[in-house]
PDB file of C-alpha atoms in Angstrom:
ATOM      1  CA  MET A 729       0.000   0.000   0.000  1.00 45.00           C
ATOM      2  CA  ASP A 730       2.036   2.864  -1.319  1.00 49.00           C
ATOM      3  CA  MET A 731      -0.560   5.558  -0.857  1.00 51.00           C
ATOM      4  CA  LEU A 732       0.289   9.195  -0.368  1.00 50.00           C
ATOM      5  CA  ILE A 733      -1.517  11.281   2.207  1.00 52.00           C
ATOM      6  CA  LEU A 734      -2.508  13.599  -0.629  1.00 49.00           C
ATOM      7  CA  ASP A 735      -4.403  10.707  -2.219  1.00 51.00           C
ATOM      8  CA  LEU A 736      -6.589  10.570   0.856  1.00 53.00           C
ATOM      9  CA  LEU A 737      -7.321  14.299   0.757  1.00 54.00           C
ATOM     10  CA  ASP A 738      -8.015  14.751  -2.941  1.00 54.00           C
ATOM     11  CA  PRO A 739      -7.141  11.773  -5.143  1.00 54.00           C
ATOM     12  CA  GLU A 740      -7.673  13.668  -8.413  1.00 52.00           C
ATOM     13  CA  GLU A 741      -5.443  16.568  -7.416  1.00 50.00           C
ATOM     14  CA  ALA A 742      -2.711  14.241  -6.174  1.00 53.00           C
ATOM     15  CA  ARG A 743      -2.500  12.581  -9.605  1.00 54.00           C
ATOM     16  CA  THR A 744      -2.075  15.801 -11.570  1.00 51.00           C
ATOM     17  CA  PRO A 745       1.515  16.922 -11.923  1.00 53.00           C
ATOM     18  CA  PRO A 746       2.416  20.335 -10.540  1.00 55.00           C
ATOM     19  CA  MET A 747       2.137  23.241 -12.957  1.00 57.00           C
ATOM     20  CA  ALA A 748       5.302  24.013 -14.832  1.00 59.00           C
ATOM     21  CA  MET A 749       6.995  27.314 -14.143  1.00 65.00           C
ATOM     22  CA  LYS A 750       6.362  29.675 -17.031  1.00 76.00           C
ATOM     23  CA  ASP A 751       9.089  31.958 -18.261  1.00 81.00           C
ATOM     24  CA  TYR A 752       7.645  35.356 -19.159  1.00 84.00           C
ATOM     25  CA  SER A 753       9.614  37.868 -21.191  1.00 85.00           C
ATOM     26  CA  ASP A 754      10.809  41.057 -19.536  1.00 87.00           C
ATOM     27  CA  GLU A 755       8.632  42.983 -21.972  1.00 86.00           C
ATOM     28  CA  PHE A 756       5.508  41.072 -20.885  1.00 87.00           C
ATOM     29  CA  LYS A 757       6.360  41.661 -17.228  1.00 89.00           C
ATOM     30  CA  ALA A 758       6.863  45.381 -17.848  1.00 88.00           C
ATOM     31  CA  ASP A 759       3.576  45.575 -19.768  1.00 88.00           C
ATOM     32  CA  ALA A 760       1.730  43.756 -16.986  1.00 89.00           C
ATOM     33  CA  VAL A 761       3.148  46.077 -14.330  1.00 90.00           C
ATOM     34  CA  ALA A 762       2.336  49.135 -16.449  1.00 88.00           C
ATOM     35  CA  LEU A 763      -1.223  47.904 -16.921  1.00 87.00           C
ATOM     36  CA  TYR A 764      -1.660  47.380 -13.184  1.00 89.00           C
ATOM     37  CA  GLU A 765      -0.136  50.744 -12.298  1.00 86.00           C
ATOM     38  CA  SER A 766      -2.212  52.633 -14.842  1.00 85.00           C
ATOM     39  CA  THR A 767      -5.520  50.999 -13.904  1.00 83.00           C
ATOM     40  CA  HIS A 768      -7.164  53.058 -11.178  1.00 80.00           C
ATOM     41  CA  GLY A 769      -8.851  50.837  -8.608  1.00 83.00           C
ATOM     42  CA  ALA A 770      -7.647  47.565 -10.120  1.00 85.00           C
ATOM     43  CA  THR A 771      -6.648  44.616  -7.997  1.00 89.00           C
ATOM     44  CA  TYR A 772      -3.873  42.123  -8.588  1.00 92.00           C
ATOM     45  CA  LYS A 773      -6.556  39.490  -9.032  1.00 91.00           C
ATOM     46  CA  ASP A 774      -8.383  41.437 -11.763  1.00 88.00           C
ATOM     47  CA  ILE A 775      -5.318  42.237 -13.839  1.00 89.00           C
ATOM     48  CA  ALA A 776      -3.803  38.778 -13.367  1.00 89.00           C
ATOM     49  CA  ALA A 777      -7.034  37.137 -14.514  1.00 88.00           C
ATOM     50  CA  ASP A 778      -7.135  39.379 -17.599  1.00 85.00           C
ATOM     51  CA  LEU A 779      -3.566  38.427 -18.497  1.00 88.00           C
ATOM     52  CA  GLY A 780      -3.881  34.748 -17.592  1.00 87.00           C
ATOM     53  CA  ILE A 781      -1.200  34.799 -14.922  1.00 90.00           C
ATOM     54  CA  ASN A 782      -1.091  34.059 -11.217  1.00 91.00           C
ATOM     55  CA  ARG A 783      -2.047  36.882  -8.842  1.00 93.00           C
ATOM     56  CA  ALA A 784       1.029  36.331  -6.683  1.00 93.00           C
ATOM     57  CA  THR A 785       3.276  36.479  -9.743  1.00 92.00           C
ATOM     58  CA  LEU A 786       1.866  39.854 -10.780  1.00 93.00           C
ATOM     59  CA  ARG A 787       2.191  41.144  -7.222  1.00 94.00           C
ATOM     60  CA  GLU A 788       5.827  40.070  -7.124  1.00 94.00           C
ATOM     61  CA  TRP A 789       6.539  41.865 -10.417  1.00 93.00           C
ATOM     62  CA  VAL A 790       4.840  45.059  -9.221  1.00 92.00           C
ATOM     63  CA  LEU A 791       6.656  45.067  -5.882  1.00 92.00           C
ATOM     64  CA  ARG A 792      10.000  44.382  -7.565  1.00 92.00           C
ATOM     65  CA  ASP A 793       9.366  47.210 -10.035  1.00 90.00           C
ATOM     66  CA  ARG A 794       8.460  49.612  -7.236  1.00 88.00           C
ATOM     67  CA  GLU A 795      11.546  48.595  -5.310  1.00 88.00           C
ATOM     68  CA  ARG A 796      13.723  49.334  -8.328  1.00 87.00           C
ATOM     69  CA  GLY A 797      12.021  52.706  -8.736  1.00 79.00           C
ATOM     70  CA  GLY A 798      12.368  53.570  -5.064  1.00 77.00           C
ATOM     71  CA  ILE A 799       8.605  53.717  -4.535  1.00 71.00           C
ATOM     72  CA  ALA A 800       7.191  52.723  -1.159  1.00 64.00           C
ATOM     73  CA  PRO A 801       5.326  49.397  -1.213  1.00 60.00           C
ATOM     74  CA  VAL A 802       2.200  50.967   0.285  1.00 53.00           C
ATOM     75  CA  ASP A 803      -0.384  51.486  -2.423  1.00 47.00           C
ATOM     76  CA  ALA A 804      -1.894  54.929  -1.845  1.00 44.00           C
ATOM     77  CA  ARG A 805      -4.371  54.619  -4.708  1.00 46.00           C
ATOM     78  CA  ARG A 806      -6.470  52.130  -2.743  1.00 46.00           C
ATOM     79  CA  GLY A 807      -7.924  54.936  -0.632  1.00 43.00           C
ATOM     80  CA  GLY A 808     -11.539  56.000  -0.632  1.00 41.00           C
ATOM     81  CA  THR A 809     -13.157  57.317  -3.752  1.00 38.00           C
ATOM     82  CA  THR A 810     -13.422  61.070  -3.928  1.00 38.00           C
ATOM     83  CA  GLN A 811     -15.733  62.969  -6.194  1.00 40.00           C
ATOM     84  CA  ALA A 812     -12.782  64.050  -8.319  1.00 38.00           C
ATOM     85  CA  ARG A 813     -11.721  60.414  -8.792  1.00 37.00           C
ATOM     86  CA  ALA A 814     -15.218  59.467  -9.790  1.00 42.00           C
ATOM     87  CA  GLY A 815     -15.016  62.008 -12.601  1.00 46.00           C
ATOM     88  CA  ASN A 816     -17.212  64.648 -10.975  1.00 49.00           C
ATOM     89  CA  PRO A 817     -15.054  67.449  -9.648  1.00 50.00           C
ATOM     90  CA  ALA A 818     -17.166  69.232  -7.081  1.00 53.00           C
ATOM     91  CA  ALA A 819     -17.695  72.936  -7.592  1.00 59.00           C
ATOM     92  CA  SER A 820     -15.594  74.781  -5.068  1.00 62.00           C
ATOM     93  CA  ALA A 821     -15.544  78.414  -4.029  1.00 72.00           C
ATOM     94  CA  ASP A 822     -11.761  78.203  -3.619  1.00 85.00           C
ATOM     95  CA  PRO A 823     -10.050  78.483  -7.038  1.00 87.00           C
ATOM     96  CA  ASP A 824      -6.936  76.671  -5.760  1.00 87.00           C
ATOM     97  CA  GLU A 825      -9.038  73.712  -4.636  1.00 87.00           C
ATOM     98  CA  ARG A 826     -10.835  73.659  -7.991  1.00 87.00           C
ATOM     99  CA  ILE A 827      -7.466  73.638  -9.780  1.00 90.00           C
ATOM    100  CA  ARG A 828      -6.276  70.732  -7.612  1.00 88.00           C
ATOM    101  CA  GLN A 829      -9.459  68.817  -8.416  1.00 89.00           C
ATOM    102  CA  LEU A 830      -9.062  69.435 -12.134  1.00 90.00           C
ATOM    103  CA  GLU A 831      -5.403  68.433 -12.027  1.00 90.00           C
ATOM    104  CA  ALA A 832      -6.407  65.209 -10.271  1.00 89.00           C
ATOM    105  CA  ARG A 833      -8.990  64.572 -12.993  1.00 89.00           C
ATOM    106  CA  VAL A 834      -6.383  65.208 -15.718  1.00 92.00           C
ATOM    107  CA  ALA A 835      -4.015  62.767 -14.006  1.00 90.00           C
ATOM    108  CA  GLU A 836      -6.810  60.187 -13.852  1.00 88.00           C
ATOM    109  CA  LEU A 837      -7.577  60.594 -17.544  1.00 90.00           C
ATOM    110  CA  GLN A 838      -3.886  60.352 -18.433  1.00 91.00           C
ATOM    111  CA  ALA A 839      -3.628  57.128 -16.437  1.00 89.00           C
ATOM    112  CA  SER A 840      -6.676  55.794 -18.246  1.00 88.00           C
ATOM    113  CA  GLU A 841      -5.117  56.712 -21.579  1.00 92.00           C
ATOM    114  CA  ARG A 842      -1.890  54.910 -20.629  1.00 91.00           C
ATOM    115  CA  LYS A 843      -3.900  51.840 -19.607  1.00 90.00           C
ATOM    116  CA  LEU A 844      -5.750  51.754 -22.907  1.00 90.00           C
ATOM    117  CA  ALA A 845      -2.527  52.234 -24.869  1.00 91.00           C
ATOM    118  CA  THR A 846      -0.883  49.418 -22.912  1.00 91.00           C
ATOM    119  CA  GLU A 847      -3.850  47.104 -23.484  1.00 90.00           C
ATOM    120  CA  ARG A 848      -3.829  47.972 -27.185  1.00 91.00           C
ATOM    121  CA  ASP A 849      -0.105  47.221 -27.448  1.00 91.00           C
ATOM    122  CA  ILE A 850      -0.527  43.896 -25.653  1.00 90.00           C
ATOM    123  CA  LEU A 851      -3.376  42.927 -27.976  1.00 89.00           C
ATOM    124  CA  ARG A 852      -1.363  43.918 -31.060  1.00 89.00           C
ATOM    125  CA  LYS A 853       1.576  41.803 -29.919  1.00 88.00           C
ATOM    126  CA  ALA A 854      -0.717  38.868 -29.174  1.00 86.00           C
ATOM    127  CA  ALA A 855      -2.374  39.186 -32.585  1.00 86.00           C
ATOM    128  CA  LYS A 856       1.033  39.191 -34.313  1.00 85.00           C
ATOM    129  CA  TYR A 857       2.122  36.192 -32.279  1.00 82.00           C
ATOM    130  CA  PHE A 858      -0.989  34.163 -32.994  1.00 82.00           C
ATOM    131  CA  ALA A 859      -0.998  35.186 -36.659  1.00 81.00           C
ATOM    132  CA  GLY A 860       2.497  33.759 -36.946  1.00 79.00           C
ATOM    133  CA  GLU A 861       1.457  30.526 -35.201  1.00 70.00           C
ATOM    134  CA  THR A 862      -1.400  29.702 -37.567  1.00 68.00           C
ATOM    135  CA  ASN A 863      -0.579  27.605 -40.582  1.00 63.00           C
ATOM    136  CA  TRP A 864      -3.770  27.542 -42.573  1.00 58.00           C
TER     137      TRP A 864
END
């Protein structure tokens, strides 16, 4: 009786070999990090699912990139949603406050533009790759 303890817990899972480590290109890693960073309110889980990678892998790439850039690991963009972030800068009697709100909105739109450009570039690269793989 050469039975593993894992066989007792979940026989089907014990029979499947462990997943092979995938080797992602530096360009893919950089694109994934850029997509995460430019997506306001995104989670590791959301972006990882979109890209077909593990959440922990994406998190590791983001943290490593931040470490290289000297950015603190605390993610400040996870704070509460303000009206300016939601796209509705509140009318303010103080012109300086209004300018700050509008600058925040511009920054949000620029981040959104970067996200869309990154997604477009990833899709273009994928289309080129898969077009080269098909032999019809």
